Coordinates of C-alpha atoms in Angstrom, one line a residue:
Chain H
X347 CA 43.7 -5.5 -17.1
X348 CA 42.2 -4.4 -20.1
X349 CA 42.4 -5.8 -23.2
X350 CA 41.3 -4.9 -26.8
X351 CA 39.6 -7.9 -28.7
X352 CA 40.0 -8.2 -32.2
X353 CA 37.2 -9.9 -34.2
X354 CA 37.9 -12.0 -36.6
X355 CA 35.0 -12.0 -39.6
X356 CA 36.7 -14.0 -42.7
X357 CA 39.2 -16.7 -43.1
X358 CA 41.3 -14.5 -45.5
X359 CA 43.9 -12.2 -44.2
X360 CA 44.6 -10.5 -47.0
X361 CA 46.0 -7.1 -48.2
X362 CA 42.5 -5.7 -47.8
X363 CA 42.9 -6.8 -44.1
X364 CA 46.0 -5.6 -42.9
X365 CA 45.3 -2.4 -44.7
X366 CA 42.1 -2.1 -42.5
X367 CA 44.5 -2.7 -39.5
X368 CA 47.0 -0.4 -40.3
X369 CA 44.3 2.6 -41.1
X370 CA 43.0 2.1 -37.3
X371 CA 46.6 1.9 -36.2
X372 CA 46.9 5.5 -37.6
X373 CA 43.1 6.5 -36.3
X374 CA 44.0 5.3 -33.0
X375 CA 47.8 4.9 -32.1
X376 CA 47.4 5.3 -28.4
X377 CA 44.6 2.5 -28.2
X378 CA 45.9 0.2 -30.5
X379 CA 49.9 0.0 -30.1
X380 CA 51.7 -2.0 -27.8
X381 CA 48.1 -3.3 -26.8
X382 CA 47.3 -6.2 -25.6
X383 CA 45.5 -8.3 -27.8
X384 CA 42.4 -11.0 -27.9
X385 CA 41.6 -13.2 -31.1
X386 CA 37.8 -13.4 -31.0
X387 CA 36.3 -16.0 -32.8
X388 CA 33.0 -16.0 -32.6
X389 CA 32.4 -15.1 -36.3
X390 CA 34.3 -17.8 -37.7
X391 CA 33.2 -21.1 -35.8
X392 CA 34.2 -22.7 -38.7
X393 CA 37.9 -21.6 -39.2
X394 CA 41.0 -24.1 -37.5
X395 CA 43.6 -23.6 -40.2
X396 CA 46.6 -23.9 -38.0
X397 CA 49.4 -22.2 -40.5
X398 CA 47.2 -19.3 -41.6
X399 CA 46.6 -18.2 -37.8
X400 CA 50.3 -18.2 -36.8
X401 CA 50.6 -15.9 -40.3
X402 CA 48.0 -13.7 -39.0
X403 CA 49.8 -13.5 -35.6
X404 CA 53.4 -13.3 -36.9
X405 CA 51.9 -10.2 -39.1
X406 CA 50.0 -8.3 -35.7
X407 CA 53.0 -8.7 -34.1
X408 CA 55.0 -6.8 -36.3
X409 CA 52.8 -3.9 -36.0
X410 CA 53.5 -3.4 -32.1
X411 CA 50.3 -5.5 -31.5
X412 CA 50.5 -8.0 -28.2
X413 CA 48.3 -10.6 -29.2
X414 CA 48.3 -13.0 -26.1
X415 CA 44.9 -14.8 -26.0
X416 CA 41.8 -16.0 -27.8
X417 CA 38.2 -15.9 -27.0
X418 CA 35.0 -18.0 -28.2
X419 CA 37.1 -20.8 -29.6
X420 CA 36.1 -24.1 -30.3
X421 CA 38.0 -27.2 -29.5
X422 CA 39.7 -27.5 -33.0
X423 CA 40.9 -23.4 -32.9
X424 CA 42.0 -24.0 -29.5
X425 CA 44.0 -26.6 -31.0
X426 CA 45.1 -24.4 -33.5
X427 CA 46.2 -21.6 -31.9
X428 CA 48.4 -24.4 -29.8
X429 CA 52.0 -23.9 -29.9
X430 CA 51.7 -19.8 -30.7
X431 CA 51.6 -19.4 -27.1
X432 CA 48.0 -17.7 -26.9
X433 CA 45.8 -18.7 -23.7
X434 CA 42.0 -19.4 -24.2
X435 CA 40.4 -15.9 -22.3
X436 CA 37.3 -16.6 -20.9
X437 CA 35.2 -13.2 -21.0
X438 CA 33.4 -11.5 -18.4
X439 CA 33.5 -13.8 -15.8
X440 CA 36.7 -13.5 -14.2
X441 CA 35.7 -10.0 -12.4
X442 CA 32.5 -9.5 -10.2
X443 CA 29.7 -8.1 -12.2
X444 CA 29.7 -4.5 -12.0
X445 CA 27.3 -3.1 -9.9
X446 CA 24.1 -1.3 -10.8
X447 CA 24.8 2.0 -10.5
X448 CA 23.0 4.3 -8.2
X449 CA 22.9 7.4 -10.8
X450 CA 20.5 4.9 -12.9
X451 CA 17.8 4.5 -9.8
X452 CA 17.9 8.5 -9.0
X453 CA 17.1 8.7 -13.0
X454 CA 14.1 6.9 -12.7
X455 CA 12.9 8.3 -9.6
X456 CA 13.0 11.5 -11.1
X457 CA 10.7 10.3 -13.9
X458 CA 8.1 9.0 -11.0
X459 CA 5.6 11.6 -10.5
X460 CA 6.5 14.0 -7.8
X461 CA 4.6 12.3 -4.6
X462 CA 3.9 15.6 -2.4
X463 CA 2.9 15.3 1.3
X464 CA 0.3 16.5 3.5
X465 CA -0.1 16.1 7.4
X466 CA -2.6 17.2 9.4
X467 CA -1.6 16.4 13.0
X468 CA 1.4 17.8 15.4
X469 CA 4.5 16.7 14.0
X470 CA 6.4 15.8 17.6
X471 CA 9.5 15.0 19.1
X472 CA 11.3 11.7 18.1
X473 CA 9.1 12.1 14.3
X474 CA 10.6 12.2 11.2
X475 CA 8.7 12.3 8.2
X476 CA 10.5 12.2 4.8
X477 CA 8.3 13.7 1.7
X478 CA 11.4 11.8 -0.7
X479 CA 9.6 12.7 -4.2
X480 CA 8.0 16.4 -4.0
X481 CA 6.7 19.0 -1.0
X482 CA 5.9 18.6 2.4
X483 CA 2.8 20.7 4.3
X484 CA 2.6 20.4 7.7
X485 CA -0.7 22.0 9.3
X486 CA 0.2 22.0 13.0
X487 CA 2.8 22.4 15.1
X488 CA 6.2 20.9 14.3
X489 CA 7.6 20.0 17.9
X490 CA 11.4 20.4 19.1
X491 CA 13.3 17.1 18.2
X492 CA 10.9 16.5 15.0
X493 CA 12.4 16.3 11.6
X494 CA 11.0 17.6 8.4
X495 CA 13.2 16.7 5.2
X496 CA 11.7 16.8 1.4
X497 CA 12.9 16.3 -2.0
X498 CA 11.3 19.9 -2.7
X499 CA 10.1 22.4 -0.9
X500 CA 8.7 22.6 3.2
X501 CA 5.3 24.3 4.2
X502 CA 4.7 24.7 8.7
X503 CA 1.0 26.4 9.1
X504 CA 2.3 26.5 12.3
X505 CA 5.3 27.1 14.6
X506 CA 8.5 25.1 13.4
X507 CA 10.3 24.2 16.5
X508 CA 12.5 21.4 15.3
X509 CA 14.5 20.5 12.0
X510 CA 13.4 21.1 8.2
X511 CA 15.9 20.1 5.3
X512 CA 14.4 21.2 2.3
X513 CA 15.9 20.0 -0.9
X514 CA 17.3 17.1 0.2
X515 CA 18.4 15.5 -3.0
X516 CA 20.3 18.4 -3.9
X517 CA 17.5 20.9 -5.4
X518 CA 19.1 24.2 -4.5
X519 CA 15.4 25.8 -5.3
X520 CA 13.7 24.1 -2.2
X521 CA 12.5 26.7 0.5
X522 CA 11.2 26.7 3.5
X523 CA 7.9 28.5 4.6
X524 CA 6.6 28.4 8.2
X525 CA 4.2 30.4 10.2
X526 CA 6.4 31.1 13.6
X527 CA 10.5 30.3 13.2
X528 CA 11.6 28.2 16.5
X529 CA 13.2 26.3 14.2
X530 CA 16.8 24.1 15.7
X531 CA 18.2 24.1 12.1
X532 CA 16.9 24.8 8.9
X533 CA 18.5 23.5 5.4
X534 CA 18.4 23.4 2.0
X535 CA 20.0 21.2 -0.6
X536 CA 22.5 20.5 1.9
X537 CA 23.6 24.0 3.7
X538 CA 22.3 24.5 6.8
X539 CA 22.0 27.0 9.6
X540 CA 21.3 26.5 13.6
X541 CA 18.9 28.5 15.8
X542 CA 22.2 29.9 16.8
X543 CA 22.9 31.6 13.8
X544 CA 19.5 32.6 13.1
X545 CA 18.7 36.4 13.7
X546 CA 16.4 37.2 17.0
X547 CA 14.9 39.6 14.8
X548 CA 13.1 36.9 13.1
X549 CA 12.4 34.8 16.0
X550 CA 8.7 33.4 15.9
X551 CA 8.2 35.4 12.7
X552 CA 6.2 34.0 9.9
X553 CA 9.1 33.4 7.2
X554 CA 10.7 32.1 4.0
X555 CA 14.0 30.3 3.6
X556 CA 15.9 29.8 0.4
X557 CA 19.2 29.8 -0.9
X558 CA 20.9 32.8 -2.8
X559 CA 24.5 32.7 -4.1
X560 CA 25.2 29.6 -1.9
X561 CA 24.3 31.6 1.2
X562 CA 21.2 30.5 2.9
X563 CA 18.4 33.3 3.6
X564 CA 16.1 33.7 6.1
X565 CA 13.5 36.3 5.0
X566 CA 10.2 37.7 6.8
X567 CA 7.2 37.2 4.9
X568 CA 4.2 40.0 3.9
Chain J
X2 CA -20.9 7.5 29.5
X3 CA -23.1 9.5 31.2
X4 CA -24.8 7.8 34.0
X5 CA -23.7 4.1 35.0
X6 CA -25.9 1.5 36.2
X7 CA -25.0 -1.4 38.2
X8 CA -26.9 -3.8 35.7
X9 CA -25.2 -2.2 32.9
X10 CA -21.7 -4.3 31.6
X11 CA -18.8 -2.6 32.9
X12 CA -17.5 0.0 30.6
X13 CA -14.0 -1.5 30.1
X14 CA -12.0 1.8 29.5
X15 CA -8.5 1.4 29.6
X16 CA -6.6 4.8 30.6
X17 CA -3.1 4.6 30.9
X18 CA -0.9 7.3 33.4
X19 CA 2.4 8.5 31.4
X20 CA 4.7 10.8 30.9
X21 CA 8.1 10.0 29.3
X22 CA 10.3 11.9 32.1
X23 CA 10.5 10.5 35.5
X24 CA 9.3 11.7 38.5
X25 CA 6.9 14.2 37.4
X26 CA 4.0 12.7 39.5
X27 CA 2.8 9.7 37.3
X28 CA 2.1 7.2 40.3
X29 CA 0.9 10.0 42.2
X30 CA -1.7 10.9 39.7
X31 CA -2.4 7.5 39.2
X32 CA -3.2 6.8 42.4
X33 CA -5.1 9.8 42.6
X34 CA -7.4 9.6 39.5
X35 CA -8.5 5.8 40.3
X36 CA -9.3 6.4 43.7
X37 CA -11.4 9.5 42.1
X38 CA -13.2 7.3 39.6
X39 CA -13.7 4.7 42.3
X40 CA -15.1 7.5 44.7
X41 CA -17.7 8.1 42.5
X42 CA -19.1 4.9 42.2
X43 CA -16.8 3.7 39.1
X44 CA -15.4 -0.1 39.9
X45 CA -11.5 0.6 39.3
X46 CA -8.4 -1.3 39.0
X47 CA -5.2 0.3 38.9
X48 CA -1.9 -1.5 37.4
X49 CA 1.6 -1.1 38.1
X50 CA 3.8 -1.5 35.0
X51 CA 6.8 0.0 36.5
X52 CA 8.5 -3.6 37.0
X53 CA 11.1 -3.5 39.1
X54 CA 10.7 -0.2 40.7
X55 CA 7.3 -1.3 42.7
X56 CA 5.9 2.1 44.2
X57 CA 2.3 2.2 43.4
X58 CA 0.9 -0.4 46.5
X59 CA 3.3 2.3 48.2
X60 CA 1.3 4.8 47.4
X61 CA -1.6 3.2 47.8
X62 CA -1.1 2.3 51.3
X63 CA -1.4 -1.9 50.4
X64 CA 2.1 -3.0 50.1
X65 CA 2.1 -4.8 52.7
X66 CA -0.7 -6.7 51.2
X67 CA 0.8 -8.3 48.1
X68 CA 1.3 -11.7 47.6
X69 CA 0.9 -12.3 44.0
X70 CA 1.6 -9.8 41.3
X71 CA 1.0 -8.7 37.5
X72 CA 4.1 -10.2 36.8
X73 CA 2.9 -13.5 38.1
X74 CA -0.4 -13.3 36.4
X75 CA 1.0 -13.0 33.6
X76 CA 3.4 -15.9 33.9
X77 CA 0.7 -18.1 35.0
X78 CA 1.9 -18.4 38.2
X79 CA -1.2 -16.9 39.5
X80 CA -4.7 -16.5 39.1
X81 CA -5.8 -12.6 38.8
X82 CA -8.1 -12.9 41.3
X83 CA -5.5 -13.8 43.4
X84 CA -2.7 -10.8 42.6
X85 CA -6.0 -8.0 42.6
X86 CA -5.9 -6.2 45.9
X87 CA -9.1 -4.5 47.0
X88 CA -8.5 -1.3 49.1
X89 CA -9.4 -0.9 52.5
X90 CA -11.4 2.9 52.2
X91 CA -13.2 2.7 49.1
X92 CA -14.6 -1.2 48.0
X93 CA -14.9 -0.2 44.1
X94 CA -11.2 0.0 44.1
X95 CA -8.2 -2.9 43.5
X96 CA -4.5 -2.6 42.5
X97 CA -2.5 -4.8 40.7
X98 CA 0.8 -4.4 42.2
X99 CA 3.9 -5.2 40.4
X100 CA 7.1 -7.3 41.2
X101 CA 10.2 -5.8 42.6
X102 CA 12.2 -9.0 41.9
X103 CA 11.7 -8.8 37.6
X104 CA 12.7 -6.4 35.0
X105 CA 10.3 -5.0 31.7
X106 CA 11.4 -8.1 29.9
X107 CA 8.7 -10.1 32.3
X108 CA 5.8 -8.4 30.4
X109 CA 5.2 -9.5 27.0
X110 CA 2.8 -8.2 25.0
X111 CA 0.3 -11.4 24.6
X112 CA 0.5 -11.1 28.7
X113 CA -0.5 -7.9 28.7
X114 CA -3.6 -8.5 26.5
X115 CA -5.3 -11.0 28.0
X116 CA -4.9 -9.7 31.5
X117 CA -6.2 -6.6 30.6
X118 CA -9.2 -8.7 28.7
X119 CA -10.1 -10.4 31.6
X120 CA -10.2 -6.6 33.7
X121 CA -12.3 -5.4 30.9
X122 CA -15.0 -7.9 31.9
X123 CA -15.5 -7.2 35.4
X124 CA -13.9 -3.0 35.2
X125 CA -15.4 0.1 34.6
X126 CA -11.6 1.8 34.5
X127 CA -8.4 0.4 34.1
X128 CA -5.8 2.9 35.1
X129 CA -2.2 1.7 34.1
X130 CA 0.6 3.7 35.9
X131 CA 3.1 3.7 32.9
X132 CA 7.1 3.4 33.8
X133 CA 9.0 6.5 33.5
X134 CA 10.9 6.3 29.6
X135 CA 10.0 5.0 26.2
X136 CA 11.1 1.5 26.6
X137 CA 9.3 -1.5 26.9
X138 CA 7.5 -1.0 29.8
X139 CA 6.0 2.5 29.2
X140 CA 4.8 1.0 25.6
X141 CA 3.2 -2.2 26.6
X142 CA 1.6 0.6 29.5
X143 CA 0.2 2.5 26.9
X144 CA -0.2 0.0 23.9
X145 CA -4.0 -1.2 24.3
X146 CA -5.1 2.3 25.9
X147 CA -8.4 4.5 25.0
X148 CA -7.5 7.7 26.9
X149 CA -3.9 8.5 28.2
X150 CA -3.1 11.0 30.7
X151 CA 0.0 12.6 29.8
X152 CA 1.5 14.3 32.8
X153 CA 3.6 17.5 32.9
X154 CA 6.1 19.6 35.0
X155 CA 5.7 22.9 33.5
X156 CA 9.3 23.0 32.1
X157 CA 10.9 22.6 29.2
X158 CA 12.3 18.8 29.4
X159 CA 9.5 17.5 30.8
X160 CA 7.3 19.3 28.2
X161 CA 9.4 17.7 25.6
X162 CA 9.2 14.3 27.0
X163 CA 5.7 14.0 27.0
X164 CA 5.4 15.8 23.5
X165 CA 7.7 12.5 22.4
X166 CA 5.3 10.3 24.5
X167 CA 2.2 11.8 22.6
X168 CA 3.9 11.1 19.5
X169 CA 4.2 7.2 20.5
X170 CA 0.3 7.6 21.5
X171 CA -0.2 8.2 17.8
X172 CA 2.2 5.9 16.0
X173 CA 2.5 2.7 18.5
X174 CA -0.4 1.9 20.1
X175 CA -3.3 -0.8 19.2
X176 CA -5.5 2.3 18.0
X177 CA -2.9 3.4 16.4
X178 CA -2.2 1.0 14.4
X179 CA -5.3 -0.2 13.9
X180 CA -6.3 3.3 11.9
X181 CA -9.9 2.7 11.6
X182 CA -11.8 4.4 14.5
X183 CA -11.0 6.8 17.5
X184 CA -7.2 7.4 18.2
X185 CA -6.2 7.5 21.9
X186 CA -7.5 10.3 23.5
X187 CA -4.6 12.1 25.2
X188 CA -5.2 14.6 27.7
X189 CA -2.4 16.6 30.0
X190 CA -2.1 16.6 33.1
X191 CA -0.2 19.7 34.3
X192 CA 0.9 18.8 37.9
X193 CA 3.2 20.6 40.2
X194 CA 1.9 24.1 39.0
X195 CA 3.5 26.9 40.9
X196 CA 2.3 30.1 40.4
X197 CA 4.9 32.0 42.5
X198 CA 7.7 30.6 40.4
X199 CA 5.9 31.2 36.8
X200 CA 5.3 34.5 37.7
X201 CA 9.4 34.8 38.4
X202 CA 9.7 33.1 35.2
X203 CA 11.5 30.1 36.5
X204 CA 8.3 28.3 35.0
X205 CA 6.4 27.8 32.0
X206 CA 3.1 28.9 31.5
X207 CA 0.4 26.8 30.9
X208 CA 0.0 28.5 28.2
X209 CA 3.3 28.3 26.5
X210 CA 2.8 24.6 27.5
X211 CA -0.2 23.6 25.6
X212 CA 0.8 25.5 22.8
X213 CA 3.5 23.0 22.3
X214 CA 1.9 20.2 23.2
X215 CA -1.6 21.0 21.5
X216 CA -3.8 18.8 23.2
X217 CA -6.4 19.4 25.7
X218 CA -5.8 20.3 29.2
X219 CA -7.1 17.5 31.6
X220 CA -6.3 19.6 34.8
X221 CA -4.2 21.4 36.4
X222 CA -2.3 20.4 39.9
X223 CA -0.8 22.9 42.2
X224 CA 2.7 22.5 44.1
X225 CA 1.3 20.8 46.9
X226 CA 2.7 19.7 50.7
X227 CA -0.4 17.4 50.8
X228 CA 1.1 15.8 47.9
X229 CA 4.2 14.7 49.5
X230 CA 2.3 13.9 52.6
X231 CA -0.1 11.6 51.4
X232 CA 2.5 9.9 49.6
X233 CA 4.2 9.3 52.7
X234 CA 1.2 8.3 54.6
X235 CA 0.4 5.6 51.9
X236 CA -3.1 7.8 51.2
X237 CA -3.9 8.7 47.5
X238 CA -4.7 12.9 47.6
X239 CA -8.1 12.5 46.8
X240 CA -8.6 10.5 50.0
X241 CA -6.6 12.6 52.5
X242 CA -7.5 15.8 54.0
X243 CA -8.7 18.8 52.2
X244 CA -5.8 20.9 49.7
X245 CA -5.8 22.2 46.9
X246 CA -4.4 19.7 45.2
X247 CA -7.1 17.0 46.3
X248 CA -9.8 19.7 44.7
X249 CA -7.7 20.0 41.6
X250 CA -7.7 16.3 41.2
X251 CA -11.5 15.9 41.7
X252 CA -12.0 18.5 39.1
X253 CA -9.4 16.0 36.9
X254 CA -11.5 13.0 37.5
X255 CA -14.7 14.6 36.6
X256 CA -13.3 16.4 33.3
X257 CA -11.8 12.6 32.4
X258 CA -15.7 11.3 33.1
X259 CA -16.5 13.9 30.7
X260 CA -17.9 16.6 32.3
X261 CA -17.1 20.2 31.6
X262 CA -15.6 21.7 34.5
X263 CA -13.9 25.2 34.8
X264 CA -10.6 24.9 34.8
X265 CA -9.6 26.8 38.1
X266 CA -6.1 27.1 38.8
X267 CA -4.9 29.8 41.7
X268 CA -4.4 32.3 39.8
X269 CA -5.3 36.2 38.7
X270 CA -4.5 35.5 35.0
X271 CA -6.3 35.7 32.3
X272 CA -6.8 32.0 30.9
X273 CA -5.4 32.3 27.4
X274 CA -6.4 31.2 23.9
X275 CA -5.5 27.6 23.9
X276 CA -6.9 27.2 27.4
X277 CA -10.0 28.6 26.5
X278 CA -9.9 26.2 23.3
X279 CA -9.3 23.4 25.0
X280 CA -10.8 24.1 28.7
X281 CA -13.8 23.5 26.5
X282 CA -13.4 20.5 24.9
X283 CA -11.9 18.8 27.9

């Protein structure tokens, strides 16, 4: 449940007050009306007068406000607030922490520099190397059953024979070079084609791969 | 690695026979290459790791001459001196035969190490005749190798078996993970070559083979009857009759020594790029 905590700042609910009240209730009806209500006290340490708080109650109550619980109160305002059937709300704790969210993390890893790759030996069957900030070259072979996936774009100086999933955070201007397409599957940013669907035309041809108007090309270089 | 002298220390090389797929001729070759080295004057020691599928002594003609085995070394149960069996033609070479009773899960890797220590100290080559697979066995087989033999059908699933296994050579071995020095020194082994059949294109090419694989070509071994007869005879090729396959071998053992041999396979083709590239460097 959510509730709306109203803080109190002085001991004197005056005109002045209620005025402020009412000029929020008019900025705000749909948060403030028939919403549940928290005193918070922790502002006013100091204040336990008993009559004046039921006044200030009686008063939001009238105005379609559910005050039902205080907050930050100190022994003699909890006894205050006795009898005006408001329960002490303890704040934040109730309710696991909310988690860290993911979206922060990718945020940051975007600001590390981009961390490109380079590998000089035959990618094989069973390998999987991940370039997760940047580009990845290959100079050699990339065998059948080997994976190439990068955050940007994928180089092959040499015959792709097994996977490359360029883009793989979502960057829909990753490509794809190689020297000779074998390749099982190719995909960027997500979309992905099999050596199935792949034209024989272009079969062991030195191309490009990238992705126009959601469609994913495969394109013969020079 | 030139010439060896009997006063010289033993040169301590630790080859290891694999292959990822099964019954492409790993035991065979195995058998094969260490009584090769061992012909020429090399003191040799060939190792079963296949636990549990014991067909090297087999092979080797001596299985009827095992008491003790690696397994038992290893456990203690045995002294190595013990479990090493010398062979009856050629008195530079021993086998360490496995168990037939244990599984992979008998070898550990602190076993492995110091038997293969204590070889190192009296050995010139240690040949270790890897399991078929990926698993345990095959990488304890390959894990404190200098040189690996990685042997081939020439077609497509064996091709991409051993391309796996040379990607293991360079991620989980000692070398490996070591980083500072030479990496293992993988070689293929093309065996059961078959002209007739390539040339109907039920084959690959050697060709189309090492360009997948791109490593050098150790040798190449034709289809062979003697093969299968020399198995069943309990002879290692090398040391039966004359074929083609016992000539192909030879030429195998001497490339592996280092020498630059011709790669001759029975055929009217044209070697082609890579085997030129790599016929050289082998």
């Amino acid at each position: 449940m959510t509730a709306i905590a109203l803080r109190i700042e002085s001991d004197q609910f005056d005109d002045a007050f209620f005025e402020a009240i009412d000029e929020q209730i008019t900025k705000a009806p749909q948060l403030l009306l028939d919403a549940p209500l928290v005193l918070d006290f922790s502002k006013v340490p100091e204040f336990a007068d008993s009559a004046a708080l039921a006044d200030l109650v009686a008063k939001l109550r009238t105005r379609n406000m559910l005050v039902f619980g205080v907050q930050n109160t100190t022994d003699p305002q909890l006894e205050a607030a006795d009898g005006l059937g408001l329960i002490p709300v303890r704040i934040g704790r109730d309710g696991p922490a909310p988690e860290a969210k993911p979206a922060r993390k990718s945020k940051v890893d975007r600001l590390l520099p981009p961390d490109n790759k380079v590998i000089t030996k035959p990618v094989r069957s069973g390998q999987l190397v991940v370039a997760e900030r940047g580009d990845l070259t290959v100079i050699g072979p990339v065998s059948s059953g080997a994976e190439l996936v990068a955050a940007g774009n994928i180089h092959v100086y040499g015959p792709l024979r097994g996977r490359a999933m360029a883009g793989c955070h979502g960057d829909e201007g990753g490509r794809i070079f190689c020297r000779a397409l074998h390749a099982e599957l190719l995909a960027v940013a997500g979309l992905y084609r099999t050596s199935e669907s792949i034209e024989d035309e272009l079969r062991g041809k030195a191309v490009q791969i990238f992705l126009k108007d959601e469609r994913l090309c495969v394109e013969a270089l020079g | 690695m030139t010439t060896q002298l009997k006063d010289e220390a033993p040169l301590g090389r630790i080859v290891v026979i694999t292959s990822g797929k099964g019954g492409v001729g790993k035991t065979t070759s195995a058998a094969a290459i260490s009584a090769g080295l061992a012909q020429q004057g090399y003191k040799t020691v060939v190792i079963d790791f296949d636990v549990g599928l014991r067909n090297l002594d087999m092979i080797m003609g001596c299985e009827r001459r095992v008491v003790f085995d690696f397994i038992n070394v290893i456990q203690g149960d045995a002294r190595l001196k013990q479990a090493l069996i010398k062979d009856k033609r050629l008195d530079t070479l021993f086998i360490l035969p496995t168990s037939q009773t244990r599984d992979k899960d008998a070898l550990t890797q602190e076993g492995v190490e110091t038997v293969l220590n204590e070889l190192k100290e009296e050995f010139d080559y240690i040949i270790c005749d890897s399991p078929a697979g990926i698993e345990r066995g095959a990488q304890l087989a390959m894990y404190f190798a200098d040189e690996a033999v990685v042997v081939t059908n020439p077609e497509v699933s064996s091709v991409r078996d051993s391309d796996r296994v040379l990607g293991l050579l360079s991620s989980k071995t000692q070398r490996a993970e070591k980083g500072d020095g030479e990496p293992v020194k993988a070689r293929i082994l093309l065996t059961r070559h078959d002209q007739s059949r390539i040339d109907k294109g039920e084959m690959m090419t050697v060709d189309d083979v090492l360009e997948i694989l791109a490593v050098p070509l150790l040798g190449i071994i034709p289809e062979s009857q003697a093969v299968l007869r020399a198995s069943n005879v309990g002879t290692p090729v090398i040391l039966d009759e004359p074929s083609s396959a016992q000539t192909a071998y030879k030429d195998a053992v001497s490339r592996l020594l280092g020498e630059e041999i011709e790669m001759r396979i029975e055929s009217e083709r044209k070697p082609g790029l890579f085997q030129r590239l790599f016929g050289r460097s082998a």
